[in-house]
Amino acid sequence: MGTITQSRKQLDPRGPNQRGLYVGEDYGAFHVLGGNQSDGVTITRVAHDRCIAIRRPVYRKAPASAKPVQLAANGALSTNEV
């Protein structure tokens, strides 16, 4: 709930990092909602090892929905968000 992920680009790790909203995760990847991926807003699977930061809002009392969401590993892993 409101969690932002930051991942390094696989094809150009020196370039700017990608940021997106956490939707859920599976055994090997985060499912991230991001814009400007293939000229659209999509949910993309990004490998856990590409994630370099996770930022969550500071809650006085965290809502019950502020926890990891387990999803099926459907779709290919993203290798280059453009």
mmCIF file of C-alpha atoms in Angstrom:
data_model
loop_
_atom_site.group_PDB
_atom_site.id
_atom_site.type_symbol
_atom_site.label_atom_id
_atom_site.label_comp_id
_atom_site.label_asym_id
_atom_site.label_seq_id
_atom_site.Cartn_x
_atom_site.Cartn_y
_atom_site.Cartn_z
ATOM 1 C CA MET A 1 0.000 0.000 0.000
ATOM 2 C CA GLY A 2 1.909 3.002 -1.293
ATOM 3 C CA THR A 3 5.202 1.105 -1.540
ATOM 4 C CA ILE A 4 7.650 2.290 -4.200
ATOM 5 C CA THR A 5 10.325 0.045 -5.675
ATOM 6 C CA GLN A 6 13.538 1.230 -7.291
ATOM 7 C CA SER A 7 15.332 -1.080 -9.728
ATOM 8 C CA ARG A 8 18.449 -0.742 -11.806
ATOM 9 C CA LYS A 9 18.135 -1.112 -15.552
ATOM 10 C CA GLN A 10 19.562 -4.399 -16.759
ATOM 11 C CA LEU A 11 20.843 -3.236 -20.144
ATOM 12 C CA ASP A 12 22.371 0.030 -18.881
ATOM 13 C CA PRO A 13 23.058 -0.223 -15.126
ATOM 14 C CA ARG A 14 24.822 3.173 -15.198
ATOM 15 C CA GLY A 15 21.688 4.898 -16.479
ATOM 16 C CA PRO A 16 18.807 6.231 -14.393
ATOM 17 C CA ASN A 17 16.977 3.736 -12.210
ATOM 18 C CA GLN A 18 13.368 2.681 -12.717
ATOM 19 C CA ARG A 19 10.729 3.382 -10.078
ATOM 20 C CA GLY A 20 7.277 1.885 -9.784
ATOM 21 C CA LEU A 21 4.473 1.045 -7.386
ATOM 22 C CA TYR A 22 4.556 -2.339 -5.684
ATOM 23 C CA VAL A 23 1.581 -4.509 -6.685
ATOM 24 C CA GLY A 24 2.770 -7.856 -5.330
ATOM 25 C CA GLU A 25 5.473 -10.479 -5.702
ATOM 26 C CA ASP A 26 6.137 -14.101 -6.540
ATOM 27 C CA TYR A 27 9.042 -16.425 -5.697
ATOM 28 C CA GLY A 28 11.498 -14.580 -7.978
ATOM 29 C CA ALA A 29 10.112 -11.165 -8.904
ATOM 30 C CA PHE A 30 8.273 -8.069 -7.786
ATOM 31 C CA HIS A 31 5.159 -7.118 -9.786
ATOM 32 C CA VAL A 32 5.509 -3.370 -10.358
ATOM 33 C CA LEU A 33 3.074 -0.836 -11.820
ATOM 34 C CA GLY A 34 4.981 1.656 -13.920
ATOM 35 C CA GLY A 35 4.478 4.181 -16.653
ATOM 36 C CA ASN A 36 6.249 4.713 -19.947
ATOM 37 C CA GLN A 37 7.009 1.010 -20.322
ATOM 38 C CA SER A 38 6.409 0.266 -24.001
ATOM 39 C CA ASP A 39 4.568 3.605 -24.204
ATOM 40 C CA GLY A 40 1.959 2.602 -21.659
ATOM 41 C CA VAL A 41 1.141 1.966 -18.014
ATOM 42 C CA THR A 42 1.678 -1.709 -17.233
ATOM 43 C CA ILE A 43 2.376 -4.189 -14.475
ATOM 44 C CA THR A 44 5.785 -5.745 -15.054
ATOM 45 C CA ARG A 45 7.676 -8.550 -13.324
ATOM 46 C CA VAL A 46 11.092 -7.314 -12.157
ATOM 47 C CA ALA A 47 13.590 -9.818 -10.690
ATOM 48 C CA HIS A 48 14.242 -9.466 -6.954
ATOM 49 C CA ASP A 49 17.993 -9.109 -7.547
ATOM 50 C CA ARG A 50 17.458 -5.965 -9.675
ATOM 51 C CA CYS A 51 15.670 -4.160 -6.844
ATOM 52 C CA ILE A 52 17.995 -1.725 -5.080
ATOM 53 C CA ALA A 53 15.527 0.069 -2.782
ATOM 54 C CA ILE A 54 12.019 -0.225 -1.378
ATOM 55 C CA ARG A 55 10.334 2.780 0.182
ATOM 56 C CA ARG A 56 7.186 2.547 2.284
ATOM 57 C CA PRO A 57 5.115 5.313 3.822
ATOM 58 C CA VAL A 58 5.559 5.928 7.531
ATOM 59 C CA TYR A 59 2.370 4.883 9.291
ATOM 60 C CA ARG A 60 1.254 5.711 12.802
ATOM 61 C CA LYS A 61 -0.619 2.432 12.611
ATOM 62 C CA ALA A 62 -0.113 0.341 9.499
ATOM 63 C CA PRO A 63 -3.325 -0.731 7.765
ATOM 64 C CA ALA A 64 -4.004 -4.466 7.545
ATOM 65 C CA SER A 65 -3.365 -4.333 3.788
ATOM 66 C CA ALA A 66 0.244 -3.102 4.264
ATOM 67 C CA LYS A 67 1.864 -6.511 3.866
ATOM 68 C CA PRO A 68 3.448 -8.580 1.076
ATOM 69 C CA VAL A 69 0.983 -9.738 -1.591
ATOM 70 C CA GLN A 70 1.788 -13.165 -3.061
ATOM 71 C CA LEU A 71 0.935 -13.516 -6.757
ATOM 72 C CA ALA A 72 1.357 -16.207 -9.405
ATOM 73 C CA ALA A 73 4.523 -16.024 -11.485
ATOM 74 C CA ASN A 74 2.693 -15.304 -14.756
ATOM 75 C CA GLY A 75 4.495 -13.577 -17.615
ATOM 76 C CA ALA A 76 8.123 -13.122 -18.536
ATOM 77 C CA LEU A 77 10.617 -11.193 -16.433
ATOM 78 C CA SER A 78 11.262 -7.684 -17.704
ATOM 79 C CA THR A 79 14.818 -7.079 -18.865
ATOM 80 C CA ASN A 80 14.618 -3.545 -20.233
ATOM 81 C CA GLU A 81 11.935 -1.056 -19.254
ATOM 82 C CA VAL A 82 11.849 1.579 -21.972
#
